[in-house]
Amino acid sequence: MREYNELINHCYLTGGKVSYIGETHAGYKIPMVTKGAGDVGVLIIGGIHAREYITSFLLLRLLAEYHGEVRVDVIPMLNFDGYLLSKKGVDVFPMKLKDRQALYVMNGGKSDFSLWKANIRGVDLNTNFPAKWGEGEYNVFTPSSENYVGVAPLSELETQAVYKLMKSSEYALVVCYHSKGEEVYWGFQKDIRYKKYARAVANKLNYKLKETPRSTGGIKDVWTLETGRLGLTIEVGNDKFTHPYPMRELDNLVRQHEGIIDYYTRIAKELWKTYGS
Ligand SMILES: [Zn+2]
């Protein structure tokens, strides 16, 4: 598969160490790229929502410029199946006719899948984590191109893989990339600790800082709930553009985010001291 090989090539071009955290439902291994060393680090996740694949290529470009010592783990594209569906449509998958028909139904009968957000099973991965699962304002309860929470928390291979990683490693900071809106979110429900650090990241990017008290089931949500540590959601890119965010804007996003991974590692070191006290 050309798109998959391209993703893996971009992973290696960062100069980092490539490993795999699990597999997607269509059987693609989910890559993670690591730079730096040490037990404590930063985890950055992109490409959770299919149509937001510009975040994957942004993160890999940024990681290529990171030469610090603190460990940084980047999962550039958690939802490769969704990306493929958004980019190429259903015919690219070797599936039974019945499955294709189900995908068309989830897509509202449309043959254009470019606005798809979910994984290949119609589950919105950023609603599938055990943090007030199914209680979100926009949650839906049947498979869909977006907002479907799944049959149960962590019902999906992709969410299981990243959840297991978060449980097994000592991260001081978890950052999750989406597009778009030029906004930074942090905290979960009423827990808005570490606002100072979230504010600093928003200022560095010249993005707005926003609370999301009604957000549930996301990576930032479950991370904050279960560890009490800082989790961030970054919505990259200007709202004047439509989904999928135009790839010709990638250079501009790279410039806007220059040095941000270094900045995350500096914050992570400070936070680690705070967590211990
Ligand atoms: Zn998103």
PDB file of C-alpha atoms and ligand atoms in Angstrom:
ATOM      1  CA  MET A   1       0.000   0.000   0.000  1.00  0.00           C
ATOM      2  CA  ARG A   2       1.579   3.232  -1.223  1.00  0.00           C
ATOM      3  CA  GLU A   3       0.064   5.469   1.498  1.00  0.00           C
ATOM      4  CA  TYR A   4       1.271   3.150   4.264  1.00  0.00           C
ATOM      5  CA  ASN A   5       4.813   2.943   2.870  1.00  0.00           C
ATOM      6  CA  GLU A   6       4.839   6.720   2.574  1.00  0.00           C
ATOM      7  CA  LEU A   7       3.853   7.069   6.249  1.00  0.00           C
ATOM      8  CA  ILE A   8       6.570   4.655   7.397  1.00  0.00           C
ATOM      9  CA  ASN A   9       9.170   6.398   5.205  1.00  0.00           C
ATOM     10  CA  HIS A  10       8.273   9.718   6.799  1.00  0.00           C
ATOM     11  CA  CYS A  11       8.684   8.087  10.227  1.00  0.00           C
ATOM     12  CA  TYR A  12      12.245   7.007   9.369  1.00  0.00           C
ATOM     13  CA  LEU A  13      13.051  10.418   7.843  1.00  0.00           C
ATOM     14  CA  THR A  14      12.726  11.970  11.325  1.00  0.00           C
ATOM     15  CA  GLY A  15      15.909  10.124  12.345  1.00  0.00           C
ATOM     16  CA  GLY A  16      14.038   8.571  15.284  1.00  0.00           C
ATOM     17  CA  LYS A  17      13.598   4.961  16.326  1.00  0.00           C
ATOM     18  CA  VAL A  18      10.475   3.381  14.834  1.00  0.00           C
ATOM     19  CA  SER A  19       8.436   0.833  16.791  1.00  0.00           C
ATOM     20  CA  TYR A  20       4.843  -0.404  16.603  1.00  0.00           C
ATOM     21  CA  ILE A  21       2.238  -0.121  19.354  1.00  0.00           C
ATOM     22  CA  GLY A  22      -0.444  -2.344  17.836  1.00  0.00           C
ATOM     23  CA  GLU A  23      -2.534  -2.860  14.721  1.00  0.00           C
ATOM     24  CA  THR A  24      -5.542  -1.211  13.133  1.00  0.00           C
ATOM     25  CA  HIS A  25      -8.700  -3.202  12.337  1.00  0.00           C
ATOM     26  CA  ALA A  26      -7.584  -3.459   8.687  1.00  0.00           C
ATOM     27  CA  GLY A  27      -4.279  -4.955   9.868  1.00  0.00           C
ATOM     28  CA  TYR A  28      -1.847  -2.039   9.503  1.00  0.00           C
ATOM     29  CA  LYS A  29       0.778  -1.803  12.234  1.00  0.00           C
ATOM     30  CA  ILE A  30       0.534   1.506  14.117  1.00  0.00           C
ATOM     31  CA  PRO A  31       3.949   3.204  14.139  1.00  0.00           C
ATOM     32  CA  MET A  32       5.502   5.196  16.969  1.00  0.00           C
ATOM     33  CA  VAL A  33       8.692   7.229  16.550  1.00  0.00           C
ATOM     34  CA  THR A  34      10.966   7.873  19.539  1.00  0.00           C
ATOM     35  CA  LYS A  35      13.718  10.435  19.995  1.00  0.00           C
ATOM     36  CA  GLY A  36      15.703  11.171  23.122  1.00  0.00           C
ATOM     37  CA  ALA A  37      15.976   8.802  26.069  1.00  0.00           C
ATOM     38  CA  GLY A  38      15.010   8.372  29.702  1.00  0.00           C
ATOM     39  CA  ASP A  39      12.061   7.026  31.643  1.00  0.00           C
ATOM     40  CA  VAL A  40      10.080  10.245  31.752  1.00  0.00           C
ATOM     41  CA  GLY A  41       8.855  11.753  28.553  1.00  0.00           C
ATOM     42  CA  VAL A  42       6.272  13.365  26.357  1.00  0.00           C
ATOM     43  CA  LEU A  43       3.722  11.443  24.299  1.00  0.00           C
ATOM     44  CA  ILE A  44       2.306  13.158  21.207  1.00  0.00           C
ATOM     45  CA  ILE A  45      -0.497  11.636  19.153  1.00  0.00           C
ATOM     46  CA  GLY A  46      -1.764  12.706  15.734  1.00  0.00           C
ATOM     47  CA  GLY A  47      -4.176  11.485  13.088  1.00  0.00           C
ATOM     48  CA  ILE A  48      -6.901  10.256  15.441  1.00  0.00           C
ATOM     49  CA  HIS A  49      -9.608  11.725  13.265  1.00  0.00           C
ATOM     50  CA  ALA A  50      -9.338  10.496   9.690  1.00  0.00           C
ATOM     51  CA  ARG A  51      -9.762  13.763   7.836  1.00  0.00           C
ATOM     52  CA  GLU A  52      -7.247  15.529  10.134  1.00  0.00           C
ATOM     53  CA  TYR A  53      -4.270  13.701   8.614  1.00  0.00           C
ATOM     54  CA  ILE A  54      -2.309  16.907   8.147  1.00  0.00           C
ATOM     55  CA  THR A  55      -1.490  16.568  11.873  1.00  0.00           C
ATOM     56  CA  SER A  56       0.431  13.335  11.128  1.00  0.00           C
ATOM     57  CA  PHE A  57       2.709  14.970   8.607  1.00  0.00           C
ATOM     58  CA  LEU A  58       3.074  18.081  10.776  1.00  0.00           C
ATOM     59  CA  LEU A  59       4.231  16.021  13.773  1.00  0.00           C
ATOM     60  CA  LEU A  60       6.774  14.074  11.721  1.00  0.00           C
ATOM     61  CA  ARG A  61       8.215  17.281  10.277  1.00  0.00           C
ATOM     62  CA  LEU A  62       8.472  18.769  13.783  1.00  0.00           C
ATOM     63  CA  LEU A  63      10.050  15.627  15.221  1.00  0.00           C
ATOM     64  CA  ALA A  64      12.737  15.693  12.513  1.00  0.00           C
ATOM     65  CA  GLU A  65      13.858  19.051  13.960  1.00  0.00           C
ATOM     66  CA  TYR A  66      13.926  17.812  17.567  1.00  0.00           C
ATOM     67  CA  HIS A  67      17.390  16.969  18.890  1.00  0.00           C
ATOM     68  CA  GLY A  68      16.837  17.217  22.651  1.00  0.00           C
ATOM     69  CA  GLU A  69      17.630  14.647  25.328  1.00  0.00           C
ATOM     70  CA  VAL A  70      14.192  14.182  26.871  1.00  0.00           C
ATOM     71  CA  ARG A  71      12.326  11.204  25.456  1.00  0.00           C
ATOM     72  CA  VAL A  72       9.592  12.116  22.981  1.00  0.00           C
ATOM     73  CA  ASP A  73       7.272   9.421  21.641  1.00  0.00           C
ATOM     74  CA  VAL A  74       5.210  10.413  18.609  1.00  0.00           C
ATOM     75  CA  ILE A  75       2.355   8.294  17.294  1.00  0.00           C
ATOM     76  CA  PRO A  76       1.850  10.223  14.061  1.00  0.00           C
ATOM     77  CA  MET A  77      -1.242   8.427  12.807  1.00  0.00           C
ATOM     78  CA  LEU A  78      -3.374   6.431  15.216  1.00  0.00           C
ATOM     79  CA  ASN A  79      -6.191   5.995  12.696  1.00  0.00           C
ATOM     80  CA  PHE A  80      -4.496   4.843   9.492  1.00  0.00           C
ATOM     81  CA  ASP A  81      -7.615   2.994   8.243  1.00  0.00           C
ATOM     82  CA  GLY A  82      -9.684   6.156   8.562  1.00  0.00           C
ATOM     83  CA  TYR A  83      -7.022   8.177   6.763  1.00  0.00           C
ATOM     84  CA  LEU A  84      -7.056   5.726   3.884  1.00  0.00           C
ATOM     85  CA  LEU A  85     -10.847   5.871   3.713  1.00  0.00           C
ATOM     86  CA  SER A  86     -10.855   9.674   3.755  1.00  0.00           C
ATOM     87  CA  LYS A  87      -8.164   9.896   1.115  1.00  0.00           C
ATOM     88  CA  LYS A  88      -9.001   6.981  -1.220  1.00  0.00           C
ATOM     89  CA  GLY A  89     -12.597   5.927  -0.550  1.00  0.00           C
ATOM     90  CA  VAL A  90     -13.953   2.438   0.201  1.00  0.00           C
ATOM     91  CA  ASP A  91     -12.651   0.623  -2.872  1.00  0.00           C
ATOM     92  CA  VAL A  92      -9.110   0.606  -1.494  1.00  0.00           C
ATOM     93  CA  PHE A  93     -10.119  -1.905   1.211  1.00  0.00           C
ATOM     94  CA  PRO A  94     -10.331  -5.615   0.386  1.00  0.00           C
ATOM     95  CA  MET A  95     -13.685  -6.055   2.051  1.00  0.00           C
ATOM     96  CA  LYS A  96     -16.871  -7.957   1.550  1.00  0.00           C
ATOM     97  CA  LEU A  97     -19.622  -6.090  -0.294  1.00  0.00           C
ATOM     98  CA  LYS A  98     -21.718  -6.034   2.864  1.00  0.00           C
ATOM     99  CA  ASP A  99     -19.035  -4.074   4.744  1.00  0.00           C
ATOM    100  CA  ARG A 100     -18.821  -1.541   1.935  1.00  0.00           C
ATOM    101  CA  GLN A 101     -22.561  -1.040   2.043  1.00  0.00           C
ATOM    102  CA  ALA A 102     -22.366  -0.511   5.802  1.00  0.00           C
ATOM    103  CA  LEU A 103     -19.697   2.165   5.274  1.00  0.00           C
ATOM    104  CA  TYR A 104     -21.906   3.957   2.727  1.00  0.00           C
ATOM    105  CA  VAL A 105     -24.775   3.944   5.229  1.00  0.00           C
ATOM    106  CA  MET A 106     -22.496   5.350   7.964  1.00  0.00           C
ATOM    107  CA  ASN A 107     -21.425   8.015   5.476  1.00  0.00           C
ATOM    108  CA  GLY A 108     -25.010   9.128   4.882  1.00  0.00           C
ATOM    109  CA  GLY A 109     -25.141   7.396   1.489  1.00  0.00           C
ATOM    110  CA  LYS A 110     -22.347   9.532   0.043  1.00  0.00           C
ATOM    111  CA  SER A 111     -19.532   8.010  -2.016  1.00  0.00           C
ATOM    112  CA  ASP A 112     -17.203  10.896  -1.071  1.00  0.00           C
ATOM    113  CA  PHE A 113     -15.519   9.877   2.198  1.00  0.00           C
ATOM    114  CA  SER A 114     -13.151  12.861   2.455  1.00  0.00           C
ATOM    115  CA  LEU A 115     -14.915  14.267   5.542  1.00  0.00           C
ATOM    116  CA  TRP A 116     -14.816  10.936   7.450  1.00  0.00           C
ATOM    117  CA  LYS A 117     -13.500  11.181  11.050  1.00  0.00           C
ATOM    118  CA  ALA A 118     -14.040   7.711  12.562  1.00  0.00           C
ATOM    119  CA  ASN A 119     -12.079   4.482  12.170  1.00  0.00           C
ATOM    120  CA  ILE A 120     -13.054   1.833   9.618  1.00  0.00           C
ATOM    121  CA  ARG A 121     -15.729   0.448  11.990  1.00  0.00           C
ATOM    122  CA  GLY A 122     -17.458   3.818  12.291  1.00  0.00           C
ATOM    123  CA  VAL A 123     -16.159   4.484  15.818  1.00  0.00           C
ATOM    124  CA  ASP A 124     -14.889   7.972  16.652  1.00  0.00           C
ATOM    125  CA  LEU A 125     -11.652   7.044  18.447  1.00  0.00           C
ATOM    126  CA  ASN A 126     -11.579  10.226  20.498  1.00  0.00           C
ATOM    127  CA  THR A 127     -14.877   9.275  22.164  1.00  0.00           C
ATOM    128  CA  ASN A 128     -13.921   5.640  22.897  1.00  0.00           C
ATOM    129  CA  PHE A 129     -11.828   6.102  26.062  1.00  0.00           C
ATOM    130  CA  PRO A 130     -13.110   5.391  29.600  1.00  0.00           C
ATOM    131  CA  ALA A 131     -13.651   8.978  30.791  1.00  0.00           C
ATOM    132  CA  LYS A 132     -17.387   9.511  31.280  1.00  0.00           C
ATOM    133  CA  TRP A 133     -17.757   7.394  28.149  1.00  0.00           C
ATOM    134  CA  GLY A 134     -21.037   7.908  26.308  1.00  0.00           C
ATOM    135  CA  GLU A 135     -21.967  11.023  28.296  1.00  0.00           C
ATOM    136  CA  GLY A 136     -20.723  13.560  25.760  1.00  0.00           C
ATOM    137  CA  GLU A 137     -22.901  16.251  24.263  1.00  0.00           C
ATOM    138  CA  TYR A 138     -22.421  15.091  20.663  1.00  0.00           C
ATOM    139  CA  ASN A 139     -22.094  11.338  21.254  1.00  0.00           C
ATOM    140  CA  VAL A 140     -24.084   9.039  18.962  1.00  0.00           C
ATOM    141  CA  PHE A 141     -24.829   5.365  19.511  1.00  0.00           C
ATOM    142  CA  THR A 142     -24.790   3.814  16.075  1.00  0.00           C
ATOM    143  CA  PRO A 143     -21.752   3.516  13.753  1.00  0.00           C
ATOM    144  CA  SER A 144     -21.191   6.750  11.888  1.00  0.00           C
ATOM    145  CA  SER A 145     -18.597   8.861  10.108  1.00  0.00           C
ATOM    146  CA  GLU A 146     -18.208  10.771  13.397  1.00  0.00           C
ATOM    147  CA  ASN A 147     -19.190  10.893  17.093  1.00  0.00           C
ATOM    148  CA  TYR A 148     -20.043   7.180  17.596  1.00  0.00           C
ATOM    149  CA  VAL A 149     -18.620   6.047  20.948  1.00  0.00           C
ATOM    150  CA  GLY A 150     -18.395   2.304  20.136  1.00  0.00           C
ATOM    151  CA  VAL A 151     -20.072  -0.657  21.865  1.00  0.00           C
ATOM    152  CA  ALA A 152     -17.965  -0.134  25.004  1.00  0.00           C
ATOM    153  CA  PRO A 153     -14.989   1.928  26.208  1.00  0.00           C
ATOM    154  CA  LEU A 154     -11.784   0.713  24.496  1.00  0.00           C
ATOM    155  CA  SER A 155     -13.736  -1.465  22.057  1.00  0.00           C
ATOM    156  CA  GLU A 156     -11.294  -0.525  19.282  1.00  0.00           C
ATOM    157  CA  LEU A 157      -7.809  -1.902  18.585  1.00  0.00           C
ATOM    158  CA  GLU A 158      -6.430   1.606  18.064  1.00  0.00           C
ATOM    159  CA  THR A 159      -7.691   2.968  21.395  1.00  0.00           C
ATOM    160  CA  GLN A 160      -6.547  -0.204  23.216  1.00  0.00           C
ATOM    161  CA  ALA A 161      -3.030   0.207  21.814  1.00  0.00           C
ATOM    162  CA  VAL A 162      -2.564   3.818  22.890  1.00  0.00           C
ATOM    163  CA  TYR A 163      -4.272   3.272  26.259  1.00  0.00           C
ATOM    164  CA  LYS A 164      -1.943   0.373  27.068  1.00  0.00           C
ATOM    165  CA  LEU A 165       1.047   2.539  26.152  1.00  0.00           C
ATOM    166  CA  MET A 166      -0.132   5.391  28.398  1.00  0.00           C
ATOM    167  CA  LYS A 167      -0.564   2.930  31.285  1.00  0.00           C
ATOM    168  CA  SER A 168       2.852   1.335  30.876  1.00  0.00           C
ATOM    169  CA  SER A 169       5.062   4.417  30.425  1.00  0.00           C
ATOM    170  CA  GLU A 170       5.863   7.431  32.593  1.00  0.00           C
ATOM    171  CA  TYR A 171       4.748  10.431  30.607  1.00  0.00           C
ATOM    172  CA  ALA A 172       4.835  13.874  32.181  1.00  0.00           C
ATOM    173  CA  LEU A 173       2.733  15.306  29.368  1.00  0.00           C
ATOM    174  CA  VAL A 174       0.392  13.873  26.722  1.00  0.00           C
ATOM    175  CA  VAL A 175      -0.504  16.018  23.722  1.00  0.00           C
ATOM    176  CA  CYS A 176      -3.115  15.121  21.152  1.00  0.00           C
ATOM    177  CA  TYR A 177      -3.269  16.822  17.745  1.00  0.00           C
ATOM    178  CA  HIS A 178      -6.403  17.674  15.792  1.00  0.00           C
ATOM    179  CA  SER A 179      -7.402  20.178  13.142  1.00  0.00           C
ATOM    180  CA  LYS A 180      -8.709  22.843  13.155  1.00  0.00           C
ATOM    181  CA  GLY A 181      -9.439  26.162  14.940  1.00  0.00           C
ATOM    182  CA  GLU A 182      -6.122  27.389  16.433  1.00  0.00           C
ATOM    183  CA  GLU A 183      -7.128  26.379  19.948  1.00  0.00           C
ATOM    184  CA  VAL A 184      -5.605  24.610  22.948  1.00  0.00           C
ATOM    185  CA  TYR A 185      -7.740  22.606  25.406  1.00  0.00           C
ATOM    186  CA  TRP A 186      -6.699  21.054  28.689  1.00  0.00           C
ATOM    187  CA  GLY A 187      -8.189  19.491  31.806  1.00  0.00           C
ATOM    188  CA  PHE A 188     -11.172  17.231  32.292  1.00  0.00           C
ATOM    189  CA  GLN A 189     -14.570  18.310  33.640  1.00  0.00           C
ATOM    190  CA  LYS A 190     -13.829  20.552  36.648  1.00  0.00           C
ATOM    191  CA  ASP A 191     -10.170  19.491  36.909  1.00  0.00           C
ATOM    192  CA  ILE A 192      -8.315  22.426  35.380  1.00  0.00           C
ATOM    193  CA  ARG A 193      -4.978  22.073  37.163  1.00  0.00           C
ATOM    194  CA  TYR A 194      -1.811  23.231  35.400  1.00  0.00           C
ATOM    195  CA  LYS A 195      -3.571  26.066  33.603  1.00  0.00           C
ATOM    196  CA  LYS A 196      -0.296  28.022  33.719  1.00  0.00           C
ATOM    197  CA  TYR A 197       1.384  25.468  31.458  1.00  0.00           C
ATOM    198  CA  ALA A 198      -1.568  25.140  29.090  1.00  0.00           C
ATOM    199  CA  ARG A 199      -1.620  28.940  28.832  1.00  0.00           C
ATOM    200  CA  ALA A 200       2.103  28.992  28.042  1.00  0.00           C
ATOM    201  CA  VAL A 201       1.642  26.518  25.161  1.00  0.00           C
ATOM    202  CA  ALA A 202      -1.309  28.499  23.783  1.00  0.00           C
ATOM    203  CA  ASN A 203       0.729  31.708  23.952  1.00  0.00           C
ATOM    204  CA  LYS A 204       3.718  30.078  22.275  1.00  0.00           C
ATOM    205  CA  LEU A 205       1.503  28.984  19.343  1.00  0.00           C
ATOM    206  CA  ASN A 206      -0.522  32.188  19.408  1.00  0.00           C
ATOM    207  CA  TYR A 207      -3.644  30.017  19.828  1.00  0.00           C
ATOM    208  CA  LYS A 208      -6.655  30.548  22.080  1.00  0.00           C
ATOM    209  CA  LEU A 209      -6.819  28.629  25.375  1.00  0.00           C
ATOM    210  CA  LYS A 210     -10.209  27.053  26.060  1.00  0.00           C
ATOM    211  CA  GLU A 211     -11.773  24.934  28.784  1.00  0.00           C
ATOM    212  CA  THR A 212     -13.836  21.952  27.638  1.00  0.00           C
ATOM    213  CA  PRO A 213     -15.903  20.990  30.693  1.00  0.00           C
ATOM    214  CA  ARG A 214     -18.304  18.860  28.620  1.00  0.00           C
ATOM    215  CA  SER A 215     -15.679  16.888  26.687  1.00  0.00           C
ATOM    216  CA  THR A 216     -15.785  13.134  27.414  1.00  0.00           C
ATOM    217  CA  GLY A 217     -14.150   9.951  26.155  1.00  0.00           C
ATOM    218  CA  GLY A 218     -11.081  11.610  24.608  1.00  0.00           C
ATOM    219  CA  ILE A 219      -7.383  10.877  25.091  1.00  0.00           C
ATOM    220  CA  LYS A 220      -6.805  14.117  27.006  1.00  0.00           C
ATOM    221  CA  ASP A 221      -9.846  13.311  29.130  1.00  0.00           C
ATOM    222  CA  VAL A 222      -8.811   9.803  30.156  1.00  0.00           C
ATOM    223  CA  TRP A 223      -5.190  10.873  30.699  1.00  0.00           C
ATOM    224  CA  THR A 224      -6.240  13.741  32.995  1.00  0.00           C
ATOM    225  CA  LEU A 225      -8.809  11.618  34.822  1.00  0.00           C
ATOM    226  CA  GLU A 226      -6.546   8.647  35.507  1.00  0.00           C
ATOM    227  CA  THR A 227      -3.209  10.361  36.204  1.00  0.00           C
ATOM    228  CA  GLY A 228      -4.042  13.906  37.293  1.00  0.00           C
ATOM    229  CA  ARG A 229      -1.243  15.036  34.971  1.00  0.00           C
ATOM    230  CA  LEU A 230      -1.401  17.560  32.175  1.00  0.00           C
ATOM    231  CA  GLY A 231      -3.013  16.541  28.896  1.00  0.00           C
ATOM    232  CA  LEU A 232      -3.448  18.903  25.981  1.00  0.00           C
ATOM    233  CA  THR A 233      -5.535  18.928  22.830  1.00  0.00           C
ATOM    234  CA  ILE A 234      -4.136  21.126  20.080  1.00  0.00           C
ATOM    235  CA  GLU A 235      -6.433  22.157  17.222  1.00  0.00           C
ATOM    236  CA  VAL A 236      -4.042  23.238  14.482  1.00  0.00           C
ATOM    237  CA  GLY A 237      -4.877  25.492  11.596  1.00  0.00           C
ATOM    238  CA  ASN A 238      -7.129  28.364  10.724  1.00  0.00           C
ATOM    239  CA  ASP A 239     -10.890  27.908  10.433  1.00  0.00           C
ATOM    240  CA  LYS A 240     -10.924  29.764   7.121  1.00  0.00           C
ATOM    241  CA  PHE A 241      -9.844  26.477   5.511  1.00  0.00           C
ATOM    242  CA  THR A 242     -12.174  23.519   5.055  1.00  0.00           C
ATOM    243  CA  HIS A 243     -11.615  19.833   5.974  1.00  0.00           C
ATOM    244  CA  PRO A 244      -9.452  18.017   5.092  1.00  0.00           C
ATOM    245  CA  TYR A 245      -6.969  20.777   5.902  1.00  0.00           C
ATOM    246  CA  PRO A 246      -5.089  21.561   2.662  1.00  0.00           C
ATOM    247  CA  MET A 247      -1.676  19.886   2.511  1.00  0.00           C
ATOM    248  CA  ARG A 248      -0.279  22.948   0.723  1.00  0.00           C
ATOM    249  CA  GLU A 249      -0.581  24.693   4.120  1.00  0.00           C
ATOM    250  CA  LEU A 250       1.800  22.223   5.783  1.00  0.00           C
ATOM    251  CA  ASP A 251       4.868  24.489   5.518  1.00  0.00           C
ATOM    252  CA  ASN A 252       2.965  27.328   7.178  1.00  0.00           C
ATOM    253  CA  LEU A 253       1.905  25.043  10.050  1.00  0.00           C
ATOM    254  CA  VAL A 254       5.481  23.792  10.459  1.00  0.00           C
ATOM    255  CA  ARG A 255       6.699  27.403  10.748  1.00  0.00           C
ATOM    256  CA  GLN A 256       3.959  28.240  13.243  1.00  0.00           C
ATOM    257  CA  HIS A 257       4.895  25.244  15.441  1.00  0.00           C
ATOM    258  CA  GLU A 258       8.662  25.610  15.161  1.00  0.00           C
ATOM    259  CA  GLY A 259      10.368  24.599  18.426  1.00  0.00           C
ATOM    260  CA  ILE A 260       7.142  23.387  20.064  1.00  0.00           C
ATOM    261  CA  ILE A 261       8.452  19.873  20.806  1.00  0.00           C
ATOM    262  CA  ASP A 262      11.435  21.385  22.630  1.00  0.00           C
ATOM    263  CA  TYR A 263       8.964  23.533  24.522  1.00  0.00           C
ATOM    264  CA  TYR A 264       6.868  20.487  25.506  1.00  0.00           C
ATOM    265  CA  THR A 265       9.971  18.766  26.912  1.00  0.00           C
ATOM    266  CA  ARG A 266      10.880  21.842  28.988  1.00  0.00           C
ATOM    267  CA  ILE A 267       7.357  21.938  30.400  1.00  0.00           C
ATOM    268  CA  ALA A 268       7.455  18.190  31.008  1.00  0.00           C
ATOM    269  CA  LYS A 269      10.594  18.528  33.135  1.00  0.00           C
ATOM    270  CA  GLU A 270       9.002  21.263  35.251  1.00  0.00           C
ATOM    271  CA  LEU A 271       5.761  19.330  35.581  1.00  0.00           C
ATOM    272  CA  TRP A 272       7.579  16.199  36.684  1.00  0.00           C
ATOM    273  CA  LYS A 273       8.970  18.055  39.694  1.00  0.00           C
ATOM    274  CA  THR A 274       5.485  19.378  40.472  1.00  0.00           C
ATOM    275  CA  TYR A 275       3.925  15.887  40.317  1.00  0.00           C
ATOM    276  CA  GLY A 276       6.469  14.569  42.808  1.00  0.00           C
ATOM    277  CA  SER A 277       5.834  17.245  45.423  1.00  0.00           C
TER     278      SER A 277
HETATM  279 ZN    ZN B   1     -10.261  15.916  15.679  1.00  0.00          ZN
END
